[in-house]
Amino acid sequence: EVHLVESGGGLVQPGGSLRLSCAASGFTFRDSSMSWVRQTPEKGLEWVAGISTQGGKTYYADSVKGRFTISRDNAKSTVDLQLDSLKTEDTAMYYCATGINGMEPHNSRGQGTQVTVSS
């Protein structure tokens, strides 16, 4: 059974940084592309970033390009998301997910970690 556990969320001021981490188990992590998605009541589910199986290719939504960085450690079965230059509109529940998109019906997502950007 796929098990994804996110951590690292919190309250941060605009312009600040956070690092989210996701610990994966229950599947062959090194064979799975991974992603981060986020959700708010207003916008619904939104794809944020994706990373290939070996980490050689990364993809970002235009809204976060240049501010967020996705990375993975296949030895530890973790995928991280570094959030820099945070904006109030980045406030959301963040989920790590299997797959490069993370929003397909067959993709698995964790329970999420809340990021709140506010002064």
mmCIF file of N, CA and C in Angstrom:
data_model
loop_
_atom_site.group_PDB
_atom_site.id
_atom_site.type_symbol
_atom_site.label_atom_id
_atom_site.label_comp_id
_atom_site.label_asym_id
_atom_site.label_seq_id
_atom_site.Cartn_x
_atom_site.Cartn_y
_atom_site.Cartn_z
ATOM 1 N N GLU A 1 0.842 -1.195 0.000
ATOM 2 C CA GLU A 1 0.000 0.000 0.000
ATOM 3 C C GLU A 1 0.875 1.242 0.000
ATOM 4 N N VAL A 2 0.586 2.171 -0.890
ATOM 5 C CA VAL A 2 1.332 3.417 -0.956
ATOM 6 C C VAL A 2 1.062 4.249 0.286
ATOM 7 N N HIS A 3 2.161 4.745 0.878
ATOM 8 C CA HIS A 3 2.040 5.578 2.078
ATOM 9 C C HIS A 3 2.942 6.786 1.894
ATOM 10 N N LEU A 4 2.343 7.988 1.943
ATOM 11 C CA LEU A 4 3.080 9.233 1.779
ATOM 12 C C LEU A 4 2.800 10.125 2.978
ATOM 13 N N VAL A 5 3.841 10.626 3.615
ATOM 14 C CA VAL A 5 3.685 11.458 4.805
ATOM 15 C C VAL A 5 4.440 12.767 4.606
ATOM 16 N N GLU A 6 3.688 13.861 4.549
ATOM 17 C CA GLU A 6 4.275 15.180 4.365
ATOM 18 C C GLU A 6 4.564 15.831 5.718
ATOM 19 N N SER A 7 5.563 16.709 5.720
ATOM 20 C CA SER A 7 5.899 17.474 6.916
ATOM 21 C C SER A 7 6.553 18.782 6.487
ATOM 22 N N GLY A 8 6.669 19.711 7.436
ATOM 23 C CA GLY A 8 7.400 20.950 7.187
ATOM 24 C C GLY A 8 6.562 22.187 6.970
ATOM 25 N N GLY A 9 5.253 22.048 6.942
ATOM 26 C CA GLY A 9 4.418 23.214 6.747
ATOM 27 C C GLY A 9 4.407 24.106 7.979
ATOM 28 N N GLY A 10 3.775 25.272 7.843
ATOM 29 C CA GLY A 10 3.691 26.187 8.969
ATOM 30 C C GLY A 10 3.254 27.561 8.535
ATOM 31 N N LEU A 11 3.390 28.507 9.466
ATOM 32 C CA LEU A 11 3.043 29.903 9.224
ATOM 33 C C LEU A 11 4.321 30.680 8.926
ATOM 34 N N VAL A 12 4.330 31.434 7.846
ATOM 35 C CA VAL A 12 5.512 32.189 7.447
ATOM 36 C C VAL A 12 5.076 33.532 6.880
ATOM 37 N N GLN A 13 5.907 34.534 7.040
ATOM 38 C CA GLN A 13 5.601 35.860 6.503
ATOM 39 C C GLN A 13 5.875 35.913 5.002
ATOM 40 N N PRO A 14 5.221 36.814 4.303
ATOM 41 C CA PRO A 14 5.521 36.984 2.872
ATOM 42 C C PRO A 14 7.007 37.246 2.663
ATOM 43 N N GLY A 15 7.565 36.603 1.641
ATOM 44 C CA GLY A 15 8.991 36.702 1.380
ATOM 45 C C GLY A 15 9.820 35.642 2.073
ATOM 46 N N GLY A 16 9.212 34.907 2.980
ATOM 47 C CA GLY A 16 9.927 33.882 3.733
ATOM 48 C C GLY A 16 10.063 32.578 2.982
ATOM 49 N N SER A 17 10.622 31.589 3.684
ATOM 50 C CA SER A 17 10.885 30.281 3.085
ATOM 51 C C SER A 17 10.416 29.153 3.991
ATOM 52 N N LEU A 18 10.120 28.031 3.357
ATOM 53 C CA LEU A 18 9.814 26.787 4.058
ATOM 54 C C LEU A 18 10.363 25.641 3.227
ATOM 55 N N ARG A 19 10.613 24.530 3.885
ATOM 56 C CA ARG A 19 11.013 23.323 3.176
ATOM 57 C C ARG A 19 10.066 22.205 3.565
ATOM 58 N N LEU A 20 9.350 21.698 2.588
ATOM 59 C CA LEU A 20 8.442 20.582 2.809
ATOM 60 C C LEU A 20 9.144 19.277 2.462
ATOM 61 N N SER A 21 8.822 18.241 3.197
ATOM 62 C CA SER A 21 9.404 16.931 2.941
ATOM 63 C C SER A 21 8.307 15.875 2.897
ATOM 64 N N CYS A 22 8.527 14.863 2.102
ATOM 65 C CA CYS A 22 7.563 13.774 1.976
ATOM 66 C C CYS A 22 8.313 12.450 2.070
ATOM 67 N N ALA A 23 7.918 11.623 3.018
ATOM 68 C CA ALA A 23 8.501 10.293 3.177
ATOM 69 C C ALA A 23 7.581 9.268 2.539
ATOM 70 N N ALA A 24 8.132 8.457 1.645
ATOM 71 C CA ALA A 24 7.332 7.499 0.894
ATOM 72 C C ALA A 24 7.662 6.064 1.289
ATOM 73 N N SER A 25 6.658 5.205 1.245
ATOM 74 C CA SER A 25 6.853 3.788 1.505
ATOM 75 C C SER A 25 5.737 3.002 0.826
ATOM 76 N N GLY A 26 5.938 1.678 0.749
ATOM 77 C CA GLY A 26 4.899 0.819 0.203
ATOM 78 C C GLY A 26 4.951 0.621 -1.297
ATOM 79 N N PHE A 27 5.938 1.203 -1.966
ATOM 80 C CA PHE A 27 6.100 1.020 -3.406
ATOM 81 C C PHE A 27 7.564 1.261 -3.751
ATOM 82 N N THR A 28 7.939 0.958 -4.988
ATOM 83 C CA THR A 28 9.320 1.134 -5.423
ATOM 84 C C THR A 28 9.518 2.597 -5.803
ATOM 85 N N PHE A 29 9.982 3.357 -4.831
ATOM 86 C CA PHE A 29 10.059 4.814 -4.965
ATOM 87 C C PHE A 29 10.902 5.227 -6.165
ATOM 88 N N ARG A 30 12.042 4.566 -6.371
ATOM 89 C CA ARG A 30 12.968 4.984 -7.425
ATOM 90 C C ARG A 30 12.378 4.800 -8.827
ATOM 91 N N ASP A 31 11.307 4.035 -8.930
ATOM 92 C CA ASP A 31 10.662 3.802 -10.220
ATOM 93 C C ASP A 31 9.484 4.729 -10.477
ATOM 94 N N SER A 32 9.212 5.610 -9.543
ATOM 95 C CA SER A 32 8.040 6.472 -9.650
ATOM 96 C C SER A 32 8.431 7.933 -9.758
ATOM 97 N N SER A 33 7.943 8.605 -10.824
ATOM 98 C CA SER A 33 8.034 10.054 -10.807
ATOM 99 C C SER A 33 7.144 10.557 -9.673
ATOM 100 N N MET A 34 7.456 11.744 -9.189
ATOM 101 C CA MET A 34 6.732 12.287 -8.033
ATOM 102 C C MET A 34 6.368 13.738 -8.279
ATOM 103 N N SER A 35 5.464 14.241 -7.494
ATOM 104 C CA SER A 35 5.024 15.611 -7.670
ATOM 105 C C SER A 35 4.515 16.182 -6.360
ATOM 106 N N TRP A 36 4.306 17.477 -6.376
ATOM 107 C CA TRP A 36 3.632 18.196 -5.299
ATOM 108 C C TRP A 36 2.436 18.920 -5.917
ATOM 109 N N VAL A 37 1.323 18.852 -5.220
ATOM 110 C CA VAL A 37 0.136 19.584 -5.611
ATOM 111 C C VAL A 37 -0.355 20.335 -4.386
ATOM 112 N N ARG A 38 -1.218 21.322 -4.594
ATOM 113 C CA ARG A 38 -1.748 22.077 -3.466
ATOM 114 C C ARG A 38 -3.232 22.319 -3.680
ATOM 115 N N GLN A 39 -3.913 22.603 -2.587
ATOM 116 C CA GLN A 39 -5.351 22.753 -2.652
ATOM 117 C C GLN A 39 -5.829 23.877 -1.758
ATOM 118 N N THR A 40 -6.721 24.684 -2.287
ATOM 119 C CA THR A 40 -7.423 25.705 -1.510
ATOM 120 C C THR A 40 -8.902 25.603 -1.837
ATOM 121 N N PRO A 41 -9.758 26.092 -0.937
ATOM 122 C CA PRO A 41 -11.204 26.062 -1.238
ATOM 123 C C PRO A 41 -11.546 26.876 -2.493
ATOM 124 N N GLU A 42 -10.773 27.958 -2.717
ATOM 125 C CA GLU A 42 -11.104 28.852 -3.826
ATOM 126 C C GLU A 42 -10.670 28.278 -5.172
ATOM 127 N N LYS A 43 -9.452 27.714 -5.218
ATOM 128 C CA LYS A 43 -8.896 27.260 -6.493
ATOM 129 C C LYS A 43 -9.010 25.762 -6.711
ATOM 130 N N GLY A 44 -9.299 25.019 -5.667
ATOM 131 C CA GLY A 44 -9.318 23.565 -5.807
ATOM 132 C C GLY A 44 -7.922 23.002 -5.842
ATOM 133 N N LEU A 45 -7.761 21.875 -6.500
ATOM 134 C CA LEU A 45 -6.471 21.192 -6.566
ATOM 135 C C LEU A 45 -5.634 21.762 -7.715
ATOM 136 N N GLU A 46 -4.384 22.085 -7.417
ATOM 137 C CA GLU A 46 -3.495 22.721 -8.392
ATOM 138 C C GLU A 46 -2.138 22.021 -8.391
ATOM 139 N N TRP A 47 -1.668 21.629 -9.557
ATOM 140 C CA TRP A 47 -0.354 21.024 -9.665
ATOM 141 C C TRP A 47 0.708 22.090 -9.443
ATOM 142 N N VAL A 48 1.769 21.754 -8.698
ATOM 143 C CA VAL A 48 2.816 22.707 -8.365
ATOM 144 C C VAL A 48 4.133 22.354 -9.052
ATOM 145 N N ALA A 49 4.575 21.093 -8.900
ATOM 146 C CA ALA A 49 5.878 20.713 -9.443
ATOM 147 C C ALA A 49 5.955 19.202 -9.588
ATOM 148 N N GLY A 50 6.801 18.730 -10.508
ATOM 149 C CA GLY A 50 7.013 17.305 -10.706
ATOM 150 C C GLY A 50 8.475 17.006 -10.925
ATOM 151 N N ILE A 51 8.870 15.764 -10.648
ATOM 152 C CA ILE A 51 10.263 15.366 -10.801
ATOM 153 C C ILE A 51 10.317 13.946 -11.347
ATOM 154 N N SER A 52 11.254 13.706 -12.253
ATOM 155 C CA SER A 52 11.386 12.397 -12.872
ATOM 156 C C SER A 52 11.962 11.378 -11.893
ATOM 157 N N THR A 53 12.009 10.121 -12.304
ATOM 158 C CA THR A 53 12.396 9.039 -11.392
ATOM 159 C C THR A 53 13.793 9.217 -10.811
ATOM 160 N N GLN A 54 14.736 9.671 -11.611
ATOM 161 C CA GLN A 54 16.102 9.862 -11.135
ATOM 162 C C GLN A 54 16.410 11.303 -10.763
ATOM 163 N N GLY A 55 15.435 12.167 -10.893
ATOM 164 C CA GLY A 55 15.624 13.565 -10.509
ATOM 165 C C GLY A 55 16.246 14.434 -11.571
ATOM 166 N N GLY A 56 16.485 13.870 -12.758
ATOM 167 C CA GLY A 56 17.154 14.641 -13.785
ATOM 168 C C GLY A 56 16.284 15.670 -14.473
ATOM 169 N N LYS A 57 14.987 15.491 -14.370
ATOM 170 C CA LYS A 57 14.067 16.438 -14.998
ATOM 171 C C LYS A 57 13.074 16.943 -13.967
ATOM 172 N N THR A 58 12.898 18.241 -13.918
ATOM 173 C CA THR A 58 11.939 18.860 -13.009
ATOM 174 C C THR A 58 11.024 19.787 -13.793
ATOM 175 N N TYR A 59 9.820 19.933 -13.302
ATOM 176 C CA TYR A 59 8.799 20.717 -13.982
ATOM 177 C C TYR A 59 8.062 21.559 -12.937
ATOM 178 N N TYR A 60 7.677 22.767 -13.327
ATOM 179 C CA TYR A 60 7.047 23.686 -12.391
ATOM 180 C C TYR A 60 5.860 24.400 -13.031
ATOM 181 N N ALA A 61 4.862 24.667 -12.209
ATOM 182 C CA ALA A 61 3.790 25.544 -12.640
ATOM 183 C C ALA A 61 4.352 26.950 -12.806
ATOM 184 N N ASP A 62 3.797 27.704 -13.737
ATOM 185 C CA ASP A 62 4.280 29.059 -13.977
ATOM 186 C C ASP A 62 4.210 29.918 -12.716
ATOM 187 N N SER A 63 3.221 29.663 -11.889
ATOM 188 C CA SER A 63 3.009 30.479 -10.696
ATOM 189 C C SER A 63 4.112 30.315 -9.653
ATOM 190 N N VAL A 64 4.898 29.240 -9.739
ATOM 191 C CA VAL A 64 5.938 29.006 -8.733
ATOM 192 C C VAL A 64 7.331 28.924 -9.341
ATOM 193 N N LYS A 65 7.433 28.975 -10.649
ATOM 194 C CA LYS A 65 8.726 28.839 -11.320
ATOM 195 C C LYS A 65 9.683 29.922 -10.853
ATOM 196 N N GLY A 66 10.901 29.520 -10.498
ATOM 197 C CA GLY A 66 11.895 30.452 -10.003
ATOM 198 C C GLY A 66 11.830 30.682 -8.505
ATOM 199 N N ARG A 67 10.776 30.196 -7.848
ATOM 200 C CA ARG A 67 10.640 30.376 -6.393
ATOM 201 C C ARG A 67 10.654 29.047 -5.648
ATOM 202 N N PHE A 68 10.134 28.002 -6.265
ATOM 203 C CA PHE A 68 10.079 26.681 -5.622
ATOM 204 C C PHE A 68 11.057 25.737 -6.304
ATOM 205 N N THR A 69 11.596 24.791 -5.531
ATOM 206 C CA THR A 69 12.519 23.796 -6.070
ATOM 207 C C THR A 69 12.148 22.416 -5.553
ATOM 208 N N ILE A 70 11.908 21.490 -6.462
ATOM 209 C CA ILE A 70 11.599 20.115 -6.087
ATOM 210 C C ILE A 70 12.859 19.271 -6.204
ATOM 211 N N SER A 71 13.030 18.347 -5.270
ATOM 212 C CA SER A 71 14.188 17.457 -5.287
ATOM 213 C C SER A 71 13.793 16.118 -4.668
ATOM 214 N N ARG A 72 14.628 15.120 -4.873
ATOM 215 C CA ARG A 72 14.330 13.802 -4.302
ATOM 216 C C ARG A 72 15.620 13.099 -3.912
ATOM 217 N N ASP A 73 15.473 12.163 -2.978
ATOM 218 C CA ASP A 73 16.576 11.333 -2.530
ATOM 219 C C ASP A 73 16.085 9.891 -2.591
ATOM 220 N N ASN A 74 16.487 9.180 -3.626
ATOM 221 C CA ASN A 74 15.978 7.819 -3.802
ATOM 222 C C ASN A 74 16.519 6.855 -2.738
ATOM 223 N N ALA A 75 17.668 7.163 -2.174
ATOM 224 C CA ALA A 75 18.209 6.311 -1.109
ATOM 225 C C ALA A 75 17.354 6.395 0.152
ATOM 226 N N LYS A 76 16.744 7.541 0.361
ATOM 227 C CA LYS A 76 15.921 7.749 1.558
ATOM 228 C C LYS A 76 14.423 7.684 1.247
ATOM 229 N N SER A 77 14.069 7.558 -0.018
ATOM 230 C CA SER A 77 12.653 7.549 -0.442
ATOM 231 C C SER A 77 11.934 8.810 0.021
ATOM 232 N N THR A 78 12.551 9.944 -0.230
ATOM 233 C CA THR A 78 11.935 11.215 0.126
ATOM 234 C C THR A 78 11.903 12.150 -1.085
ATOM 235 N N VAL A 79 10.924 13.017 -1.083
ATOM 236 C CA VAL A 79 10.843 14.078 -2.081
ATOM 237 C C VAL A 79 10.550 15.379 -1.345
ATOM 238 N N ASP A 80 11.321 16.400 -1.622
ATOM 239 C CA ASP A 80 11.219 17.670 -0.923
ATOM 240 C C ASP A 80 10.748 18.778 -1.859
ATOM 241 N N LEU A 81 10.210 19.823 -1.255
ATOM 242 C CA LEU A 81 9.849 21.023 -1.991
ATOM 243 C C LEU A 81 10.340 22.224 -1.194
ATOM 244 N N GLN A 82 11.309 22.938 -1.755
ATOM 245 C CA GLN A 82 11.813 24.165 -1.145
ATOM 246 C C GLN A 82 10.971 25.326 -1.650
ATOM 247 N N LEU A 83 10.392 26.070 -0.711
ATOM 248 C CA LEU A 83 9.531 27.192 -1.065
ATOM 249 C C LEU A 83 10.229 28.480 -0.647
ATOM 250 N N ASP A 84 10.605 29.310 -1.585
ATOM 251 C CA ASP A 84 11.250 30.591 -1.313
ATOM 252 C C ASP A 84 10.394 31.731 -1.849
ATOM 253 N N SER A 85 10.667 32.922 -1.344
ATOM 254 C CA SER A 85 9.944 34.126 -1.787
ATOM 255 C C SER A 85 8.436 33.896 -1.755
ATOM 256 N N LEU A 86 7.979 33.378 -0.639
ATOM 257 C CA LEU A 86 6.572 33.006 -0.528
ATOM 258 C C LEU A 86 5.648 34.212 -0.603
ATOM 259 N N LYS A 87 4.491 33.981 -1.202
ATOM 260 C CA LYS A 87 3.465 34.998 -1.359
ATOM 261 C C LYS A 87 2.193 34.541 -0.647
ATOM 262 N N THR A 88 1.324 35.489 -0.331
ATOM 263 C CA THR A 88 0.084 35.126 0.348
ATOM 264 C C THR A 88 -0.730 34.130 -0.475
ATOM 265 N N GLU A 89 -0.643 34.241 -1.783
ATOM 266 C CA GLU A 89 -1.399 33.330 -2.645
ATOM 267 C C GLU A 89 -0.838 31.909 -2.678
ATOM 268 N N ASP A 90 0.302 31.685 -2.022
ATOM 269 C CA ASP A 90 0.840 30.326 -1.892
ATOM 270 C C ASP A 90 0.198 29.580 -0.726
ATOM 271 N N THR A 91 -0.609 30.265 0.060
ATOM 272 C CA THR A 91 -1.292 29.625 1.173
ATOM 273 C C THR A 91 -2.164 28.495 0.656
ATOM 274 N N ALA A 92 -1.957 27.294 1.176
ATOM 275 C CA ALA A 92 -2.694 26.118 0.709
ATOM 276 C C ALA A 92 -2.298 24.907 1.530
ATOM 277 N N MET A 93 -3.049 23.841 1.347
ATOM 278 C CA MET A 93 -2.626 22.533 1.843
ATOM 279 C C MET A 93 -1.784 21.905 0.738
ATOM 280 N N TYR A 94 -0.585 21.470 1.088
ATOM 281 C CA TYR A 94 0.332 20.905 0.118
ATOM 282 C C TYR A 94 0.406 19.387 0.286
ATOM 283 N N TYR A 95 0.318 18.692 -0.839
ATOM 284 C CA TYR A 95 0.362 17.234 -0.848
ATOM 285 C C TYR A 95 1.475 16.754 -1.765
ATOM 286 N N CYS A 96 2.188 15.730 -1.349
ATOM 287 C CA CYS A 96 3.040 15.056 -2.314
ATOM 288 C C CYS A 96 2.225 13.925 -2.940
ATOM 289 N N ALA A 97 2.595 13.558 -4.146
ATOM 290 C CA ALA A 97 1.796 12.604 -4.906
ATOM 291 C C ALA A 97 2.684 11.771 -5.805
ATOM 292 N N THR A 98 2.226 10.587 -6.123
ATOM 293 C CA THR A 98 2.914 9.775 -7.125
ATOM 294 C C THR A 98 2.573 10.309 -8.502
ATOM 295 N N GLY A 99 3.493 10.063 -9.448
ATOM 296 C CA GLY A 99 3.274 10.536 -10.802
ATOM 297 C C GLY A 99 3.778 11.942 -11.015
ATOM 298 N N ILE A 100 4.085 12.274 -12.263
ATOM 299 C CA ILE A 100 4.616 13.593 -12.588
ATOM 300 C C ILE A 100 3.541 14.669 -12.465
ATOM 301 N N ASN A 101 2.311 14.282 -12.587
ATOM 302 C CA ASN A 101 1.186 15.210 -12.518
ATOM 303 C C ASN A 101 0.530 15.202 -11.144
ATOM 304 N N GLY A 102 0.354 14.013 -10.580
ATOM 305 C CA GLY A 102 -0.181 13.891 -9.237
ATOM 306 C C GLY A 102 -1.673 14.095 -9.115
ATOM 307 N N MET A 103 -2.342 14.331 -10.221
ATOM 308 C CA MET A 103 -3.764 14.652 -10.140
ATOM 309 C C MET A 103 -4.620 13.642 -10.898
ATOM 310 N N GLU A 104 -3.984 12.585 -11.400
ATOM 311 C CA GLU A 104 -4.744 11.546 -12.087
ATOM 312 C C GLU A 104 -5.439 10.656 -11.066
ATOM 313 N N PRO A 105 -6.538 10.017 -11.448
ATOM 314 C CA PRO A 105 -7.282 9.179 -10.500
ATOM 315 C C PRO A 105 -6.440 8.071 -9.872
ATOM 316 N N HIS A 106 -5.472 7.560 -10.593
ATOM 317 C CA HIS A 106 -4.657 6.465 -10.071
ATOM 318 C C HIS A 106 -3.485 6.945 -9.227
ATOM 319 N N ASN A 107 -3.246 8.266 -9.154
ATOM 320 C CA ASN A 107 -2.159 8.774 -8.335
ATOM 321 C C ASN A 107 -2.549 8.736 -6.861
ATOM 322 N N SER A 108 -1.555 8.496 -6.018
ATOM 323 C CA SER A 108 -1.773 8.512 -4.570
ATOM 324 C C SER A 108 -1.257 9.827 -3.994
ATOM 325 N N ARG A 109 -1.916 10.331 -2.975
ATOM 326 C CA ARG A 109 -1.487 11.538 -2.279
ATOM 327 C C ARG A 109 -1.489 11.291 -0.784
ATOM 328 N N GLY A 110 -0.657 12.052 -0.100
ATOM 329 C CA GLY A 110 -0.598 11.939 1.354
ATOM 330 C C GLY A 110 -1.712 12.722 2.010
ATOM 331 N N GLN A 111 -1.551 12.937 3.327
ATOM 332 C CA GLN A 111 -2.562 13.665 4.098
ATOM 333 C C GLN A 111 -2.374 15.171 4.019
ATOM 334 N N GLY A 112 -1.208 15.595 3.574
ATOM 335 C CA GLY A 112 -0.978 17.009 3.368
ATOM 336 C C GLY A 112 -0.341 17.720 4.548
ATOM 337 N N THR A 113 0.243 18.889 4.246
ATOM 338 C CA THR A 113 0.799 19.765 5.267
ATOM 339 C C THR A 113 0.401 21.189 4.910
ATOM 340 N N GLN A 114 -0.069 21.941 5.913
ATOM 341 C CA GLN A 114 -0.617 23.275 5.669
ATOM 342 C C GLN A 114 0.495 24.319 5.628
ATOM 343 N N VAL A 115 0.459 25.137 4.582
ATOM 344 C CA VAL A 115 1.350 26.294 4.464
ATOM 345 C C VAL A 115 0.481 27.538 4.490
ATOM 346 N N THR A 116 0.778 28.436 5.433
ATOM 347 C CA THR A 116 0.053 29.692 5.550
ATOM 348 C C THR A 116 1.042 30.840 5.452
ATOM 349 N N VAL A 117 0.826 31.706 4.465
ATOM 350 C CA VAL A 117 1.697 32.862 4.271
ATOM 351 C C VAL A 117 0.902 34.105 4.644
ATOM 352 N N SER A 118 1.322 34.744 5.724
ATOM 353 C CA SER A 118 0.574 35.881 6.234
ATOM 354 C C SER A 118 1.474 36.759 7.079
ATOM 355 N N SER A 119 1.196 38.056 7.029
ATOM 356 C CA SER A 119 1.953 38.985 7.871
ATOM 357 C C SER A 119 1.211 39.214 9.185
#
